[in-house]
Coordinates of C-alpha atoms in Angstrom, one line a residue:
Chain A
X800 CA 0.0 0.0 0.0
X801 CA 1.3 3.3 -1.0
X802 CA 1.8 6.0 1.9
X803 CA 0.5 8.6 1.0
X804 CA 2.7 11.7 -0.3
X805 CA 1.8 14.8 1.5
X806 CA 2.5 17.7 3.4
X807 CA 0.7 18.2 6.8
X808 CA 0.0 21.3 8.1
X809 CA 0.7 21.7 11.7
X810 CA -0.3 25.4 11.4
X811 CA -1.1 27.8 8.6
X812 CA 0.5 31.0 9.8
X813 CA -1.4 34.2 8.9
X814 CA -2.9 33.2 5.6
X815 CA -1.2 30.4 3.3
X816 CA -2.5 29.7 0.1
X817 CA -2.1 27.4 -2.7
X818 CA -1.1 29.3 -6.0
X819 CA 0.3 29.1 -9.3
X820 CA 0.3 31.4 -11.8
X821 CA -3.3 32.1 -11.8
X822 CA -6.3 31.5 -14.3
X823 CA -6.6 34.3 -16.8
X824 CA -8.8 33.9 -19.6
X825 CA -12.0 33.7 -17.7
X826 CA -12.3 37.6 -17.4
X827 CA -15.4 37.8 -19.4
X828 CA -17.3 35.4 -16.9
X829 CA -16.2 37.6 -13.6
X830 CA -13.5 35.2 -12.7
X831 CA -10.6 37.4 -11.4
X832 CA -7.0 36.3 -12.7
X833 CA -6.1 34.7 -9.1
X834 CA -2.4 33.5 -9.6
X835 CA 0.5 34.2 -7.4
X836 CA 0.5 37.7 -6.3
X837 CA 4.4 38.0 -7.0
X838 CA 4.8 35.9 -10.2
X839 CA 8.2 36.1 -10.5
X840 CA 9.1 34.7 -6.6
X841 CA 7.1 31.9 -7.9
X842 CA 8.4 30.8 -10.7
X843 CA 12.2 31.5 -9.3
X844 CA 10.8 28.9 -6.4
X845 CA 9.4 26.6 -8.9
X846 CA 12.6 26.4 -11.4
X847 CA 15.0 25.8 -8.5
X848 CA 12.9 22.6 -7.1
X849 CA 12.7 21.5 -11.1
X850 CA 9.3 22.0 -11.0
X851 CA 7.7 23.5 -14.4
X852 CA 7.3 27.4 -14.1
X853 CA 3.4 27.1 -13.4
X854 CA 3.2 24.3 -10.8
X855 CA 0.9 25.0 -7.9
X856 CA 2.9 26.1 -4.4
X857 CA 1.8 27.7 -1.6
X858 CA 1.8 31.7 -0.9
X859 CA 2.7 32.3 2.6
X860 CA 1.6 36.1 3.8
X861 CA 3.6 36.9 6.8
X862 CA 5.4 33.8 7.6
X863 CA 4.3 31.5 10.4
X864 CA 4.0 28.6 8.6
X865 CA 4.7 24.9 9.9
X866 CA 4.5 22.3 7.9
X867 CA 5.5 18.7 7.8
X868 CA 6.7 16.1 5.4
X869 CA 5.6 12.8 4.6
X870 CA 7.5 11.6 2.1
X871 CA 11.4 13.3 1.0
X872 CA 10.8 16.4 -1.7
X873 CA 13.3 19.4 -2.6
X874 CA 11.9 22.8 -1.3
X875 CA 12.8 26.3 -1.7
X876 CA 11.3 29.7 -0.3
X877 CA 11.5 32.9 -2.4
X878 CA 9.9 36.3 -2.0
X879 CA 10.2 37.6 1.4
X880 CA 12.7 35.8 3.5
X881 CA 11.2 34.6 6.9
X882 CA 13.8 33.0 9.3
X883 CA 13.5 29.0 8.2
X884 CA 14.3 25.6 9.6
X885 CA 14.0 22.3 8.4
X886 CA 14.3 20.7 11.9
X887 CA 16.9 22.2 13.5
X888 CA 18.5 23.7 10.2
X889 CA 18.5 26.6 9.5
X890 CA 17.1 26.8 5.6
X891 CA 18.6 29.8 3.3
X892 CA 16.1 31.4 0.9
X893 CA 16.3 31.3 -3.2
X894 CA 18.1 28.1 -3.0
X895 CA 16.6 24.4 -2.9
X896 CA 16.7 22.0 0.1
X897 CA 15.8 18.4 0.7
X898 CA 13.3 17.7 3.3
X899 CA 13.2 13.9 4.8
X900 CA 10.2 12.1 5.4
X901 CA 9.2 13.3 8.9
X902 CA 11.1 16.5 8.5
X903 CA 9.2 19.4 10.2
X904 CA 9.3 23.1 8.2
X905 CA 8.9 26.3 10.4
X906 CA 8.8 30.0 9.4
X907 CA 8.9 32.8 11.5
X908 CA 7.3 36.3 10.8
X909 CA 10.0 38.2 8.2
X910 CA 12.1 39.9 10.0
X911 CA 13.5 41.6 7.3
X912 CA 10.9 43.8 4.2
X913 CA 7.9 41.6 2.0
X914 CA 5.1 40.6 2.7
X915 CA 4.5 36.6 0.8
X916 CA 6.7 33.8 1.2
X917 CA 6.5 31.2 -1.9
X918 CA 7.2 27.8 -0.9
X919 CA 7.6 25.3 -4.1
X920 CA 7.7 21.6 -3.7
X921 CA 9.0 18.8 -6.2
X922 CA 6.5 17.4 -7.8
X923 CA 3.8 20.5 -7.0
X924 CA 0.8 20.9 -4.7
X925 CA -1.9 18.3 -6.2
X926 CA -5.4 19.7 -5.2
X927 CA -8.0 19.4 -8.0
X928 CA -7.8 22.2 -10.4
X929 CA -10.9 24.5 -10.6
X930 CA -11.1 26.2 -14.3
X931 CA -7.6 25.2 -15.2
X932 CA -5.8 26.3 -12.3
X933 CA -5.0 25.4 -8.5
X934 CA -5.3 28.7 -7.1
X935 CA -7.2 30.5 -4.2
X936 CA -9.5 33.5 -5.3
X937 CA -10.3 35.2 -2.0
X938 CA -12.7 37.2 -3.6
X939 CA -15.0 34.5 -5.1
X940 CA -13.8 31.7 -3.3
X941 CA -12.7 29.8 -6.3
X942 CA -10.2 26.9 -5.8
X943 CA -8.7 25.3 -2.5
X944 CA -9.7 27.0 0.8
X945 CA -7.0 28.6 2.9
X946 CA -4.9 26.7 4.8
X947 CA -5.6 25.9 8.2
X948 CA -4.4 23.4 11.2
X949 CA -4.2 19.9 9.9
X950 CA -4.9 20.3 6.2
X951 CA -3.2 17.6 4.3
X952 CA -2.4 18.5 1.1
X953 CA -1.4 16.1 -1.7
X954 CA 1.7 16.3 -3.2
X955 CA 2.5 15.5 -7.2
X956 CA 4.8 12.8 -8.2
X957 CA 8.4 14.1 -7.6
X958 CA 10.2 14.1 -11.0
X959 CA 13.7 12.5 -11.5
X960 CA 15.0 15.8 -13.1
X961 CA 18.7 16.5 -11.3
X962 CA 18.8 20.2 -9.5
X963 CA 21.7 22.2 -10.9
X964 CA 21.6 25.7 -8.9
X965 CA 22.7 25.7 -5.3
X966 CA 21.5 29.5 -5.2
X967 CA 19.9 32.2 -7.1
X968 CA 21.2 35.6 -5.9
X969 CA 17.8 37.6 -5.4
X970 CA 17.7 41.4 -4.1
X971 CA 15.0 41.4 -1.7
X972 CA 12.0 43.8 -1.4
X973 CA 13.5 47.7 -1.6
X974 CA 12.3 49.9 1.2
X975 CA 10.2 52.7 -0.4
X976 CA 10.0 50.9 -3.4
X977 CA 9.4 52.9 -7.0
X978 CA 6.1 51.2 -9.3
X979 CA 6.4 52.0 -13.0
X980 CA 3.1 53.5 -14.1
X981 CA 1.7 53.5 -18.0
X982 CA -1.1 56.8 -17.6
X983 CA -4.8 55.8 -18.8
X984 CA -7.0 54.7 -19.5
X985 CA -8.7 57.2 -17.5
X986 CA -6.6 59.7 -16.4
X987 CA -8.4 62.5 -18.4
X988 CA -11.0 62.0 -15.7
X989 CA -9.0 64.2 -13.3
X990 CA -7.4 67.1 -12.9
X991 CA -3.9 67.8 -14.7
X992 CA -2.3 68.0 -11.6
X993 CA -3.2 64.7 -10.3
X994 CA -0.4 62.8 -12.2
X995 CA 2.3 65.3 -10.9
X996 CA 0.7 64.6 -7.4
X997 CA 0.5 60.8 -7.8
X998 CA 4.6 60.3 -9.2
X999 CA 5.9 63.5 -6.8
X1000 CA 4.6 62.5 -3.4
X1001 CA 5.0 59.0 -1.0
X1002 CA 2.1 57.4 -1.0
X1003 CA 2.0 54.8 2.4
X1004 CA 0.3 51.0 2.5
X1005 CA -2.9 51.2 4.7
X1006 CA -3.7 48.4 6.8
X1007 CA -6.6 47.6 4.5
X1008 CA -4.7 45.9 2.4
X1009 CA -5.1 41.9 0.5
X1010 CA -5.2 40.2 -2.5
X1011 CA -8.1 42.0 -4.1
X1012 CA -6.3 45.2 -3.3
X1013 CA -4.2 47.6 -1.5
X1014 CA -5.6 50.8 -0.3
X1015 CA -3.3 54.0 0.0
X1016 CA -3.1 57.1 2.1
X1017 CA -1.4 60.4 0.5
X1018 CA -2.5 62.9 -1.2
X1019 CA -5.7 62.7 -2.5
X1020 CA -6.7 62.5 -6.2
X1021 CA -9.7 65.4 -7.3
X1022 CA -11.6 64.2 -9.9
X1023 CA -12.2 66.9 -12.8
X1024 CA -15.0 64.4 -14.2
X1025 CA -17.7 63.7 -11.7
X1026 CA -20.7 61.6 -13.8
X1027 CA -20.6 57.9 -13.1
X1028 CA -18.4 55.7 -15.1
X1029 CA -20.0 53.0 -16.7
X1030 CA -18.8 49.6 -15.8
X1031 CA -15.5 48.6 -17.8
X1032 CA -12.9 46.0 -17.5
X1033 CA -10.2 45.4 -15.0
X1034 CA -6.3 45.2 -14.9
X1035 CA -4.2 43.7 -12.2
X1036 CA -2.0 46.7 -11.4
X1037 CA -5.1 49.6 -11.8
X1038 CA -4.6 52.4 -9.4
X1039 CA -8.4 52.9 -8.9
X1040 CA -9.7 56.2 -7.6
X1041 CA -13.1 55.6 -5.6
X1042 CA -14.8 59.2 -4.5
X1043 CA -12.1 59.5 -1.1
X1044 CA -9.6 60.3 -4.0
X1045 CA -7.1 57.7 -2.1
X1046 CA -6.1 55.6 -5.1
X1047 CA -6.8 51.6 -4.7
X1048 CA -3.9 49.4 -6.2
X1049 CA -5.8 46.0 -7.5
X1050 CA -4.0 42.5 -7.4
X1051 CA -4.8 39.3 -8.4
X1052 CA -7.9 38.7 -6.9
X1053 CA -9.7 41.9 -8.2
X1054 CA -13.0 42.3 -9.3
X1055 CA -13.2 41.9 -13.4
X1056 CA -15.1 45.4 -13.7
X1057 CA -15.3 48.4 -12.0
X1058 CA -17.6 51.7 -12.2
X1059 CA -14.4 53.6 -10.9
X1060 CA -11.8 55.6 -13.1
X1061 CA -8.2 54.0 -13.5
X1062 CA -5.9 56.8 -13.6
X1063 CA -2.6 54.8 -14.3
X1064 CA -1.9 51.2 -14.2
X1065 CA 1.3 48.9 -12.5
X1066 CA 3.4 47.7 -15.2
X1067 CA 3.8 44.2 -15.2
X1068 CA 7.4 44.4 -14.2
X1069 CA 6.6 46.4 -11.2
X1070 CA 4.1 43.9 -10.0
X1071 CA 6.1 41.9 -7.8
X1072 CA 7.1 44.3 -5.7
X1073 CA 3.7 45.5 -5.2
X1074 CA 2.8 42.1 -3.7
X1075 CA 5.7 42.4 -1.3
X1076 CA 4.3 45.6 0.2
X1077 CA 3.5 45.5 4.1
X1078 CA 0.7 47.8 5.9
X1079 CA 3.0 50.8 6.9
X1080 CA 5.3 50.6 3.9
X1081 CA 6.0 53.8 1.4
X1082 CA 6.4 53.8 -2.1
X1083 CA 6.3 56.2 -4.9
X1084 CA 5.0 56.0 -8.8
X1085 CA 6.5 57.1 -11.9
X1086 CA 5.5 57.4 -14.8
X1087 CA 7.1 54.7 -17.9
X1088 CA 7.7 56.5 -21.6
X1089 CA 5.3 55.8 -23.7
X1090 CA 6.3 53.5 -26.4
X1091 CA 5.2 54.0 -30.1
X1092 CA 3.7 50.8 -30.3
X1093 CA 1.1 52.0 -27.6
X1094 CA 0.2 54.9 -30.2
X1095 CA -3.5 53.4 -31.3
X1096 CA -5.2 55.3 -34.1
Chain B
X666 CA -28.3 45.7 -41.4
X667 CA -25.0 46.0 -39.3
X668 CA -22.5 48.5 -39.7
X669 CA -19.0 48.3 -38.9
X670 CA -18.5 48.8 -34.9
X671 CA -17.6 52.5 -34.2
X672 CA -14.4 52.8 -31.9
X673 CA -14.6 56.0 -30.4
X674 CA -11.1 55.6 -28.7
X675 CA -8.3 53.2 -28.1
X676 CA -6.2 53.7 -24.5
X677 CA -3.7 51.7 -23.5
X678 CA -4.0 49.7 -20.1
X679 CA -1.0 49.5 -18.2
X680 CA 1.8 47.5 -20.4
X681 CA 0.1 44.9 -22.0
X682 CA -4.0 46.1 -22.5
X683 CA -6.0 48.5 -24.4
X684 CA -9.4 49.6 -23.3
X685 CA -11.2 50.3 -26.5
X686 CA -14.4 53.3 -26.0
X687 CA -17.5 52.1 -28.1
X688 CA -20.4 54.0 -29.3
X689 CA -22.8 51.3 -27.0
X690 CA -23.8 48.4 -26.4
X691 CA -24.4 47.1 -30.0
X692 CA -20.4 47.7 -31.0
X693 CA -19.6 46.4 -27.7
X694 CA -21.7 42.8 -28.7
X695 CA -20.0 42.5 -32.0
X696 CA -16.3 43.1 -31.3
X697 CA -16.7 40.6 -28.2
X698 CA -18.6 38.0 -30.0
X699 CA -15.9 38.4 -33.4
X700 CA -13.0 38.3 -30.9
X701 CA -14.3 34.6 -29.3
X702 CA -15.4 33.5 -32.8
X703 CA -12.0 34.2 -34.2
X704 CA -9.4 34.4 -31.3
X705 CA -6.4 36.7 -32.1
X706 CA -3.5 34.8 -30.9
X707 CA -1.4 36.1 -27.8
X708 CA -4.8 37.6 -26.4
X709 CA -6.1 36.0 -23.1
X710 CA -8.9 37.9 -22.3
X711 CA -11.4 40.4 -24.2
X712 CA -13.8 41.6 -21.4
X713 CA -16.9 43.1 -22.2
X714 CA -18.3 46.4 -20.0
X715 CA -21.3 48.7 -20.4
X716 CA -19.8 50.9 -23.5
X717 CA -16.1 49.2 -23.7
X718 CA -14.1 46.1 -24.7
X719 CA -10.9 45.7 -22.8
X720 CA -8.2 43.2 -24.6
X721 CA -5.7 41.7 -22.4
X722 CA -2.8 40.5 -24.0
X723 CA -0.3 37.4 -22.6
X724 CA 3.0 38.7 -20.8
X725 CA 6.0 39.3 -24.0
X726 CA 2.6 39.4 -26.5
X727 CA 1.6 42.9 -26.6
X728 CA 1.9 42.9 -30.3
X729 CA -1.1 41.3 -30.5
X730 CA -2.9 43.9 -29.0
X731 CA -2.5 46.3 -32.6
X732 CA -4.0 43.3 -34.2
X733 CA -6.8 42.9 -32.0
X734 CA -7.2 46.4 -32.4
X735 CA -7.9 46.1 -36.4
X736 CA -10.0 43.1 -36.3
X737 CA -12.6 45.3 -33.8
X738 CA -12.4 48.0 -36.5
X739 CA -13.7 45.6 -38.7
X740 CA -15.0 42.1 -37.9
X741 CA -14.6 38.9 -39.7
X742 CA -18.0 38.1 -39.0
X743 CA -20.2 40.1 -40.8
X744 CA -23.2 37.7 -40.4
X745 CA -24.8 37.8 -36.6
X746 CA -24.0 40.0 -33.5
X747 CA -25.0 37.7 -31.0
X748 CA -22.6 35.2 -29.8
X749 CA -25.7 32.7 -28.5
X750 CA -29.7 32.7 -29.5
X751 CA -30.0 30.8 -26.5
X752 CA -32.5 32.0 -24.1
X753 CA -33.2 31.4 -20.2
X754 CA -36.3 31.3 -18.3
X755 CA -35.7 32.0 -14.5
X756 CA -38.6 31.5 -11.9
X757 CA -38.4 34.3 -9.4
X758 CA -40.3 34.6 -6.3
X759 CA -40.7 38.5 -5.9
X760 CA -40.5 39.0 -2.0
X761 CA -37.5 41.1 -2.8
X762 CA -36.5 43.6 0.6
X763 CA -36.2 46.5 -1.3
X764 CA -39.8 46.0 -3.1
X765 CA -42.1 48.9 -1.4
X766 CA -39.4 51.6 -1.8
X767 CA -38.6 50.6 -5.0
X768 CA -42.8 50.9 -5.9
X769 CA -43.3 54.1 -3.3
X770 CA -39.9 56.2 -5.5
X771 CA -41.4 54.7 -8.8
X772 CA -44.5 56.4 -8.4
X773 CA -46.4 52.6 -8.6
X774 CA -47.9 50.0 -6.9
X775 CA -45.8 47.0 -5.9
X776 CA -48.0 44.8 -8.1
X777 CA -47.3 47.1 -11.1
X778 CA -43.4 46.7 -10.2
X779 CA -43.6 43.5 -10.7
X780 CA -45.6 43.4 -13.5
X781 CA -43.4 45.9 -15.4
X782 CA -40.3 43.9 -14.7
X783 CA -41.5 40.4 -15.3
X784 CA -43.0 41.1 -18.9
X785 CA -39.4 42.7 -20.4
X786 CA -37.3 40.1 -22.4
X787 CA -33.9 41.1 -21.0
X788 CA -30.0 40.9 -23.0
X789 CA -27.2 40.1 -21.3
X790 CA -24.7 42.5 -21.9
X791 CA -21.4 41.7 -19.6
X792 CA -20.5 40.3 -16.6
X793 CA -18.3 41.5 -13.5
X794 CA -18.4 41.7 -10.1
X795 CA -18.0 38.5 -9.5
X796 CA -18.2 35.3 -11.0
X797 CA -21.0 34.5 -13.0
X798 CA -22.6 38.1 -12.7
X799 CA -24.6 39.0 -15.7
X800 CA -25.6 43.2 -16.0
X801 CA -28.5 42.7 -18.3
X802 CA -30.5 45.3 -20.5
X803 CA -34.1 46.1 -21.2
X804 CA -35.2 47.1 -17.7
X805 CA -38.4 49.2 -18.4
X806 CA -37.2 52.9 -17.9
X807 CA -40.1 53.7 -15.2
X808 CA -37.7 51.5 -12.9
X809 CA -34.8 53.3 -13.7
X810 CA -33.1 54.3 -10.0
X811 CA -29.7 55.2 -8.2
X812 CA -28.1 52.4 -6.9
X813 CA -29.0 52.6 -2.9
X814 CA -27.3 55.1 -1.0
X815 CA -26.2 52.5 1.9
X816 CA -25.1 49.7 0.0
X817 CA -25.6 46.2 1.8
X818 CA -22.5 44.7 3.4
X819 CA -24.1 40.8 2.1
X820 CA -26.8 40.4 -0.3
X821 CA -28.1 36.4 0.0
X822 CA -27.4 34.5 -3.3
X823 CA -29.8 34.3 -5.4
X824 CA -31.2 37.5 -4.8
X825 CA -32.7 39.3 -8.4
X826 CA -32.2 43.4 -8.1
X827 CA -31.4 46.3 -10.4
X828 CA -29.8 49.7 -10.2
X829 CA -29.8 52.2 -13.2
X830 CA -30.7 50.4 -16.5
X831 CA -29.8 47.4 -15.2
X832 CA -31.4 43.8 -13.5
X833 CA -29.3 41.0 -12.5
X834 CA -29.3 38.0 -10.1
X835 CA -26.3 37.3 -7.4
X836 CA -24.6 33.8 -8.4
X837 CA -23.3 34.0 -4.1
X838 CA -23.7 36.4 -1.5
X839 CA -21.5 39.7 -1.8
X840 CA -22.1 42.9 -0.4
X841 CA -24.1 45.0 -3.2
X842 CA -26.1 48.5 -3.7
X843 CA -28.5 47.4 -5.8
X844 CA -32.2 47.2 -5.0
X845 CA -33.4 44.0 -4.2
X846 CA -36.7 42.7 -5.8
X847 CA -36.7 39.1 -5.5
X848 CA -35.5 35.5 -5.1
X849 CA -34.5 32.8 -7.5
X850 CA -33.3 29.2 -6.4
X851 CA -31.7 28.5 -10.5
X852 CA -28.0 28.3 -10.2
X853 CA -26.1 31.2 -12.0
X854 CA -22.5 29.8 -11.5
X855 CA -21.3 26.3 -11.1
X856 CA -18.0 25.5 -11.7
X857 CA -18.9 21.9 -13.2
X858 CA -20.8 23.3 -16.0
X859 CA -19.7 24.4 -19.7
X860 CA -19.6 27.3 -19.5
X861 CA -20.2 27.5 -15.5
X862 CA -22.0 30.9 -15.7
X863 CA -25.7 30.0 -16.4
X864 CA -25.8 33.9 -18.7
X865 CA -23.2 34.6 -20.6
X866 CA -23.2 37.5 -23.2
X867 CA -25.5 37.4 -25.7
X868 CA -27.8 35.1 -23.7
X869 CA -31.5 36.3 -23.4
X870 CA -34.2 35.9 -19.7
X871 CA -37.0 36.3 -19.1
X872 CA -38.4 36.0 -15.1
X873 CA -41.0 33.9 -14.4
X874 CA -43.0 35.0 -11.1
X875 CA -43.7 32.2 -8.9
X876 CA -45.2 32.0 -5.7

C-alpha cells in the first residue's frame, strides 16, 4: 500500500494559500486572474525545485508557517525571507533543500521587508484544479480554501530531473519601493495636476490591504470628471480612484469590472514588488515613456 | 443591417492592455462576439463592459494587442451580432427587501413593479463583479433608480435586483447596492458546468413570477 505523499499542516500562519500562476482567460465570466501575487518569486521557487514554471505552491503572507513532510521532496522559499528551519537547520532562501520524510518546516514572521513567502515543492501541490488552475481567489472563493491546522495537502509525483543551482542571488524587497506606471485609461477624468501629485509624493500602504487590493493614504486625487463611469474592465495593477480620492492598487484577486476611473496602471514588471508591500510601507509612482507601439489610431 | 463597430477611442491599459471606448452596447456585442469567434492569438482575455471592450494580451505578446485592435475596426464576421440565440427562463419569487421603496420612488404600486419587470425580455450584456454576474439590458425605464445610498455589506445568493438600467441575479452572496426585488433558487454559477455561468453575453431571460 502506498503511503501517501503529502504535506501536513501543523499550522497555517497568517494566511497560506495554494497558488500558481493564476487563471486568466475567464475575465469575461467575472472570474478574477487569481495567480501568485508575485509571479516572479514563484516561478524563481518553482525552477529551483525543477518544477515547471506554473506548478501549484503555496503563498505564505507573513510567515508562520509549519508544515510537515511525509514523504522526502526538494523545497525552496523565495519572495520575502522569513527565518526558516528544516528541523533544526536553518534553511537559506532562493536556494533548494531536501526535506526527509518526517522532517518538520517552520517559518517565522519576516524579519527583514515583504510581505509573501513562496514555498515550491518537487512534484507540486496536487489539489484538484478549478477552471484550469489550483489557485485560491479570495474574492470569489474559487479553488482550495485557505490553509488551516491539519490540512493535508497532496503532493504530485516528484520528477527524477537533477537540480543544478545551489543559489539564485535575489535582491530582496527595496524599502520605499518605485512602481512603473503606464497613464490611462482614465486619467483624463481628473485634474492635470493629479499625475504630478500621484509620481511627486509618498504614497503609504494602509492596513486595508489583500489580494483583491491595497488601499493607499497620501494625497488625495480630485476628480475633474464627476458623472458615473459606466462599468468597464479590469487590470491587475489599476490604481483605482473611488470618491475618497485615495487611489486603490488591485492585485490578483480583483473584481473583473469596475464603475471607478483607472488613472494609471502597474506595469507588469513592477508587480512583484507591489505584492511584497507590508501595511505601513512607502512607495512612490512614476511614470514609464510611452512606447510608439502603444500609439492606437 | 449592421454596420462596422464604431471605436470611439483606443487607451492603453498599463503595459500589456487597451481599453477600447465604443459607441454602445451594440459595438460592444459584435467586437466581443468576433474576438471569441476568431481568437487573435497572444490575447487572453477580451472583457466586455457597459460601453467598452478591454483586450488583455499574454506577458511578452503585446503585439497582438495592434492586431486585436484592427480586427474590432472591422469584424470577420459580418453575419450575426450575437454570440448565442439561447434564451433562459428564471422563476423568481418577488418577496424582494427592497420592493415597497422601489414601488413608493417609482410612483407605482408593488403589483405594477412586478408586473413591469416580469414582462421585459432582458440581454445580457457583460459580466463582472464577481463570477457568473450578468448586467442585463431592457429594464423598463419607469424602474430606472440610483443604486442605494447605503449599499448592503451581504446580499443572499440568489437574490434578483437592479440599479440604473440594469437587472441581474447574485450567483453568491457579496455585499451590493442594488435594489433587491426578489428571489430565485436557479443556479447562475457552477464550476462543473460548460460554461459555468448559467448567462453569458448574448444570452437572453426572461423572469417567471412564482409564488
Amino acid at each position: 500500500m502506498n503511503p501517501r505523499r503529502e504535506l501536513l499542516i501543523h499550522h497555517p500562519g497568517t494566511l497560506t494559500l495554494v497558488q500558481d500562476l493564476g487563471r486568466p482567460g475567464h475575465a469575461s465570466l467575472g472570474v478574477p486572474p487569481s495567480g501568485a501575487a508575485d509571479p516572479s518569486a514563484l516561478k524563481l521557487a518553482n525552477r529551483l525545485v525543477g518544477n515547471p514554471e506554473n506548478t501549484a505552491a503555496l503563498e505564505i503572507t507573513l510567515g508562520g508557517l509549519i508544515a510537515e513532510f511525509t514523504t522526502g521532496r526538494w523545497l525552496a522559499l523565495t519572495g520575502a525571507e522569513p527565518p526558516a528551519r528544516l528541523d533544526d537547520t536553518p534553511l537559506a532562501a532562493n536556494a533548494p533543500h531536501f526535506a526527509r520524510p518526517g522532517q518538520i518546516l517552520r517559518l517565522e514572521r519576516p524579519s527583514c521587508r515583504g510581505l509573501r513567502t513562496y514555498l515550491a515543492i518537487s512534484g507540486g501541490i496536487d489539489v484538484p484544479p478549478v477552471l484550469g488552475s489550483r489557485s485560491t481567489d479570495l474574492m470569489s472563493g474559487l479553488g482550495p480554501p485557505p490553509l488551516r491546522n491539519g490540512t493535508r495537502l497532496p503532493l504530485g509525483p516528484s520528477t527524477a530531473a537533477a537540480l543544478n543551482v545551489d543559489i539564485a542571488p535575489v535582491p530582496g524587497p527595496a524599502p520605499t519601493p518605485t512602481l512603473d506606471i503606464v497613464p490611462g485609461p482614465r486619467d483624463d477624468w481628473f485634474i492635470p495636476q493629479a499625475l504630478t501629485l500621484l509620481t511627486s509624493n509618498e504614497y503609504t500602504v494602509t492596513s486595508e490591504a489583500n489580494r483583491i487590493g491595497i488601499r493607499l493614504s497620501g494625497p488625495a486625487l480630485t476628480r475633474r470628471e464627476t458623472t458615473e463611469l459606466p462599468s468597464e474592465g479590469m487590470m491587475t495593477g489599476a490604481l483605482q480612484v473611488p470618491p475618497t480620492g485615495l487611489p486603490i492598487l488591485f492585485l490578483n484577486d480583483h473584481p473583473t469590472t469596475g464603475g471607478y476611473p483607472v488613472i494609471a496602471v502597474v506595469t507588469t514588471a513592477s508587480l512583484p514588488s507591489a505584492a511584497q508591500l507590508v501595511p505601513g510601507d512607502t512607495l512612490r509612482f512614476r511614470l514609464t515613456t510611452s512606447r510608439p507601439s502603444q500609439r492606437w489610431q | 443591417m449592421n454596420h462596422d463597430p464604431v471605436i470611439c477611442a483606443a487607451h492603453p491599459v498599463g503595459d500589456r492592455a487597451v481599453l477600447l471606448d465604443l459607441d454602445g452596447p451594440e459595438s460592444v456585442r459584435r467586437v466581443h462576439a468576433d474576438l471569441v469567434r476568431h481568437p487573435v492569438e497572444g490575447i487572453v482575455d477580451v472583457v466586455p463592459g457597459a460601453r467598452t471592450v478591454l483586450l488583455i494580451a499574454e506577458q511578452g505578446r503585446s503585439r497582438a494587442l495592434g492586431i486585436a485592435v484592427q480586427r474590432a475596426r472591422k469584424p470577420m464576421d459580418t453575419t450575426a451580432t450575437q454570440l448565442t440565440e439561447r434564451t433562459v427562463r428564471l422563476p423568481v419569487r418577488y418577496d424582494g427587501a427592497d420592493l415597497a421603496e422601489v414601488a413608493a420612488r417609482c410612483g407605482m404600486s408593488i403589483e405594477e413593479v412586478i408586473a413591469r419587470h416580469s414582462r421585459r425580455t432582458y440581454a445580457t450584456a457583460f459580466l463582472g463583479l464577481v463570477p457568473g454576474f450578468a448586467y442585463l439590458t431592457g429594464l423598463d425605464p419607469a424602474l430606472h433608480l440610483p443604486r442605494r445610498e447605503s449599499p448592503r455589506t451581504c446580499v443572499p445568493a440568489g437574490s434578483l435586483a437592479m440599479a440604473s438600467e440594469y437587472t441581474g441575479v447574485y450567483p453568491c452572496s457579496s455585499p451590493g447596492g442594488w435594489h433587491l426585488l426578489g428571489t430565485t433558487d436557479s443556479a447562475l454559477w457552477d464550476v462543473e458546468q460548460h460554461p459555468p455561468a448559467l448567462l453569458t453575453p448574448g444570452t437572453t431571460v426572461q423572469f417567471d413570477p412564482i409564488r
